[in-house]
CSV table of C-alpha atoms in Angstrom, one decimal:
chain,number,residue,atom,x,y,z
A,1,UNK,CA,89.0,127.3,81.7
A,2,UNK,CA,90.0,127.2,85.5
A,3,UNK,CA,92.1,124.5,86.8
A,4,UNK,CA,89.2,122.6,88.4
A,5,UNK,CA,87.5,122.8,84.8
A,6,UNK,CA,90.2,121.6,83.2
A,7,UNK,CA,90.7,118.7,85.8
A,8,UNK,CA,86.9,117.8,85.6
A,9,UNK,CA,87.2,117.5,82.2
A,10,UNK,CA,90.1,115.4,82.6
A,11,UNK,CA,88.6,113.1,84.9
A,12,UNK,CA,85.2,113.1,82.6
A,13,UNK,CA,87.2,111.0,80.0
A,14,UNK,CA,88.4,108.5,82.4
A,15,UNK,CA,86.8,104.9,83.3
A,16,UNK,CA,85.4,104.3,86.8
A,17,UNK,CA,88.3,102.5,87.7
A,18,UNK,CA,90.7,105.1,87.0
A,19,UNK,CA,88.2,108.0,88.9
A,20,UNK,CA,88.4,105.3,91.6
A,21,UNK,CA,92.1,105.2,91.5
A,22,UNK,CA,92.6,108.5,91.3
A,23,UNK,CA,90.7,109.5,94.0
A,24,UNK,CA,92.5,106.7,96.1
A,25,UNK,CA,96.2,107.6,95.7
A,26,UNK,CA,94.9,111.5,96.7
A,27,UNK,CA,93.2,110.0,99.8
A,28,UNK,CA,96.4,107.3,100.9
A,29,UNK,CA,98.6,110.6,100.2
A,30,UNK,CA,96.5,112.6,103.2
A,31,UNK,CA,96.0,109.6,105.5
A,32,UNK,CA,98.8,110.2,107.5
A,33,UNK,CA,97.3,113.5,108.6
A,34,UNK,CA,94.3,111.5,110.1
A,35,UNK,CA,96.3,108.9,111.5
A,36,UNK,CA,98.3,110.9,113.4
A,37,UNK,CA,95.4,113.1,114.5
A,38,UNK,CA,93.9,109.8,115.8
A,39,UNK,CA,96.8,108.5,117.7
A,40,UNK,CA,97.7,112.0,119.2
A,41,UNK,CA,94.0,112.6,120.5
A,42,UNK,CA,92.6,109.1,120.7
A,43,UNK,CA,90.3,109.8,118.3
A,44,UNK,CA,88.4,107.5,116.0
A,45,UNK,CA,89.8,103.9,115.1
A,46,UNK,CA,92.9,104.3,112.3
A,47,UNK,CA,92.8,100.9,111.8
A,48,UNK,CA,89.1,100.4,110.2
A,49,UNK,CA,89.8,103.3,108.2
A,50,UNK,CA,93.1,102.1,106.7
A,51,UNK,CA,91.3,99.0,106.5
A,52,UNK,CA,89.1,100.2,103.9
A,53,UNK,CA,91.3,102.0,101.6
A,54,UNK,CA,93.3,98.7,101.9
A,55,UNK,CA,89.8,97.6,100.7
A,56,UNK,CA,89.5,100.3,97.7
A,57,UNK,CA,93.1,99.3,96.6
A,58,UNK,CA,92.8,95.5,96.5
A,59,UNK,CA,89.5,95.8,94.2
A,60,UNK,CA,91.5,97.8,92.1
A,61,UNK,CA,94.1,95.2,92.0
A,62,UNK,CA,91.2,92.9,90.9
A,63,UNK,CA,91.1,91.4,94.7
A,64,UNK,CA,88.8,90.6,96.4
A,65,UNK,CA,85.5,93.9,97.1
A,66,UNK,CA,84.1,94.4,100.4
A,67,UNK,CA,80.6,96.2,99.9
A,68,UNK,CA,81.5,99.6,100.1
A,69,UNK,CA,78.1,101.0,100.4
A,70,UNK,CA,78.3,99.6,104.4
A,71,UNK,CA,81.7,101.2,104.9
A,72,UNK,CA,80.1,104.9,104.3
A,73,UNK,CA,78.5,104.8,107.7
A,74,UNK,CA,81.8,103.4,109.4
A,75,UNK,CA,84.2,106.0,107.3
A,76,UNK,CA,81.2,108.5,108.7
A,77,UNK,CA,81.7,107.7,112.1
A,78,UNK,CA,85.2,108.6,111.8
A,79,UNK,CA,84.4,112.1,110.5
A,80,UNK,CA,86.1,114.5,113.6
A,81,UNK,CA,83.8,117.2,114.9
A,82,UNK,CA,85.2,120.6,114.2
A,83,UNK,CA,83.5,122.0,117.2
A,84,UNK,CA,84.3,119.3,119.1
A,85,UNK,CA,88.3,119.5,118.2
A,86,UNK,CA,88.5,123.7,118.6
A,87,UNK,CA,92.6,123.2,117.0
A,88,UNK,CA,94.0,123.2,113.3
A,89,UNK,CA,94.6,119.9,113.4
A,90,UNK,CA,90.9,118.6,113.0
A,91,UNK,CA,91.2,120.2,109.6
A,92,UNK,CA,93.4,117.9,107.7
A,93,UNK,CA,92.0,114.9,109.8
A,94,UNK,CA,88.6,115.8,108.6
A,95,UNK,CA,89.5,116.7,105.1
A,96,UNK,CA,91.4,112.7,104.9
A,97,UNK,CA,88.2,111.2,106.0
A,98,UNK,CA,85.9,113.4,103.6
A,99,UNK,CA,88.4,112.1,100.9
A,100,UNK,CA,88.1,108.3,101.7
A,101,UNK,CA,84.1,108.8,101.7
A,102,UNK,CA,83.9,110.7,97.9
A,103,UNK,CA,86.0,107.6,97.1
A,104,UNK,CA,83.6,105.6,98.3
A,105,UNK,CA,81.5,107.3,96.5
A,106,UNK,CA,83.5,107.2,93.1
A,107,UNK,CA,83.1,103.9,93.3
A,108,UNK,CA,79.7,103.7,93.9
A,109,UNK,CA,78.8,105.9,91.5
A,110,UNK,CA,81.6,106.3,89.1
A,111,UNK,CA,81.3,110.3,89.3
A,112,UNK,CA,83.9,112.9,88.3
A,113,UNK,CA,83.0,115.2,90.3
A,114,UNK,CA,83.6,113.4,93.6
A,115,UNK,CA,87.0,112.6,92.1
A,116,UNK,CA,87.6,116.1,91.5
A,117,UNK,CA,86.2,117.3,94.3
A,118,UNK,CA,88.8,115.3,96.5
A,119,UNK,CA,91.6,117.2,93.9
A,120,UNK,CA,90.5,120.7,95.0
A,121,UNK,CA,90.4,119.3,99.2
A,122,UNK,CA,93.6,118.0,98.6
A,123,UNK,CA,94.7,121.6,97.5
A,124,UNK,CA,92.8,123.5,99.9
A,125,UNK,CA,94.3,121.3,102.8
A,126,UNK,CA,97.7,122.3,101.9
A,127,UNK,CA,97.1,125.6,101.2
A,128,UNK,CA,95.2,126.1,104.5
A,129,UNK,CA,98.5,124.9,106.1
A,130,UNK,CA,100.8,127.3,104.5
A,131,UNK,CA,98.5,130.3,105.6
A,132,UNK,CA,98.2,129.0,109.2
A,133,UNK,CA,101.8,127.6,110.0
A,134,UNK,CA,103.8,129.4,107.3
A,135,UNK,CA,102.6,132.3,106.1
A,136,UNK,CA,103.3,135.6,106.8
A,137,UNK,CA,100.3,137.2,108.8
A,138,UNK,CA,101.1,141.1,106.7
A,139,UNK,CA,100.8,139.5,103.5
A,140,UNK,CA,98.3,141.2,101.2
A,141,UNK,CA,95.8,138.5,100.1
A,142,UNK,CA,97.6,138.8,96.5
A,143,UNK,CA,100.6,138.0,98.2
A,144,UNK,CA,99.7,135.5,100.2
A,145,UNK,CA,98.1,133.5,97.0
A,146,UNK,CA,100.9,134.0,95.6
A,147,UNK,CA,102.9,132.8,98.3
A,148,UNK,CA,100.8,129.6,99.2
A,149,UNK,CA,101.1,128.6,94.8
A,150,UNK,CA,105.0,129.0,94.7
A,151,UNK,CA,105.5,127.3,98.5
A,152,UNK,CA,107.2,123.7,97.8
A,153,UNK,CA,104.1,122.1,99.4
A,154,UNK,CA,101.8,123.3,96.6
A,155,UNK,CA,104.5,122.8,94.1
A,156,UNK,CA,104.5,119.1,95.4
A,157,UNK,CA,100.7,118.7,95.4
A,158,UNK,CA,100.4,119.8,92.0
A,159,UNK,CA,103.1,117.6,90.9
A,160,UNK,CA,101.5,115.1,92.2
A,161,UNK,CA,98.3,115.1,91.0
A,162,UNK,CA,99.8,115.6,87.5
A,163,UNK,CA,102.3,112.9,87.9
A,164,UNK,CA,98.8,110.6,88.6
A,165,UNK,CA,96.5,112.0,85.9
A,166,UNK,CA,99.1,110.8,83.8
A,167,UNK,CA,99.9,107.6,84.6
A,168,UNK,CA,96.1,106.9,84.5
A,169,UNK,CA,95.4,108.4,81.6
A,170,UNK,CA,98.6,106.6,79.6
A,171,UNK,CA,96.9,103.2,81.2
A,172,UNK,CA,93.8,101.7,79.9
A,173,UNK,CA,93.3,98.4,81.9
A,174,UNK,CA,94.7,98.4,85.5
A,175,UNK,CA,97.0,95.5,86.5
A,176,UNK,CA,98.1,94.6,89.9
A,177,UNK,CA,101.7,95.8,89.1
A,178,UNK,CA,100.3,99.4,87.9
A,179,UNK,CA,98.4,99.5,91.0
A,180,UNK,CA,101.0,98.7,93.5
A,181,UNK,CA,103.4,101.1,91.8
A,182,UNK,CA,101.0,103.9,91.9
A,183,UNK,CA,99.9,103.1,95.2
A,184,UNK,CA,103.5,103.2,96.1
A,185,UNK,CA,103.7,106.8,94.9
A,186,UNK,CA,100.8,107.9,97.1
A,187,UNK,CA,102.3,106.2,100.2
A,188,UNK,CA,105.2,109.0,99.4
A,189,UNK,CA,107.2,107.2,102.5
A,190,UNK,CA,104.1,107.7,104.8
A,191,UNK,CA,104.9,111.4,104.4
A,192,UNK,CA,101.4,113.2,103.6
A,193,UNK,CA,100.3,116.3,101.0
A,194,UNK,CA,101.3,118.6,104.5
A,195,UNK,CA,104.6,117.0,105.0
A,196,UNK,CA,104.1,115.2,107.8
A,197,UNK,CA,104.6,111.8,108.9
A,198,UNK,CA,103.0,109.1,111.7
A,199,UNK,CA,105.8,107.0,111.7
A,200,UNK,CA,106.2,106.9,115.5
């Protein structure tokens, strides 16, 4: 069974909420890389889309739901154009806002496959980074996999995945304390999956 299997069937066992908040904390962790994209380039407005993950979180919390199905078009809208932005940068901006929209999804539909599917961008994000900014360019492609699974970043991402798989699945009914603690883990000090940071 491959890790994406194994994670699916993971996820398969979980209530909607918990899809929902797992596929939240991996979309707050890689905000930062679209907010900072968005400032740098003037691109998009970083304040409706950290509006609505504010949204996804409060619901959780058992606040207050905006109707989600109107924020796909707005979390759409904020979807940079990778022919438009010819520079690495677009990637983890793009891959942030893809995130926020499966959650949106997850919610709407209470699907493990969206959750998991945010799982394996969150992965590919980082190791995209390592091979363009880190990696070696004469690596073999054995190497360089085996590079990109042993770099810190990876070994973070995967620790934290597991870290939230696990407080999810030791949880059955959410409470605004579990939420704002877990929430507080994806925040990671406004430092994101790649590392970086838009605190200005």
């Amino acid at each position: 069974m491959s890790d994406i299997q194994q994670l699916e069937a993971q996820l398969g066992q979980m209530k909607p909420w918990q899809l929902t908040a797992f596929s939240a904390a991996l979309t707050e962790r890689m905000l930062p890389n679209f907010t900072l994209f968005s400032r740098l380039l003037e691109f998009g407005d970083a304040v409706q889309v950290r509006r609505i993950l504010d949204g996804v979180w409060e619901q959780l919390a058992g606040g207050a739901s905006m109707n989600f199905e109107v924020q796909l078009d707005h979390v759409e809208a904020n979807m940079p154009s990778l022919d438009e932005f010819d520079m690495y940068g677009a990637m983890p901006a793009l891959d942030a806002v893809v995130a926020l929209y499966s959650t949106l999804v997850c919610i709407l539909e209470a699907d493990p496959a969206e959750a998991a599917s945010i799982a394996d961008l969150s992965r590919e994000c980082v190791a995209t980074f390592i091979e363009v900014n880190e990696a070696d360019p004469q690596l073999s492609d054995a190497e360089l996999m085996r590079y990109i699974a042993t770099h810190d970043l990876m070994q973070d991402e995967d620790a934290f995945q597991e870290e939230v798989l696990e407080r999810l699945l030791a949880t059955e009914h959410p409470n605004r304390e579990f939420i704002k603690n877990l929430r507080t883990l994806a925040i990671n000090e406004g430092v994101s999956n790649l590392g970086i940071s838009d605190n200005e």
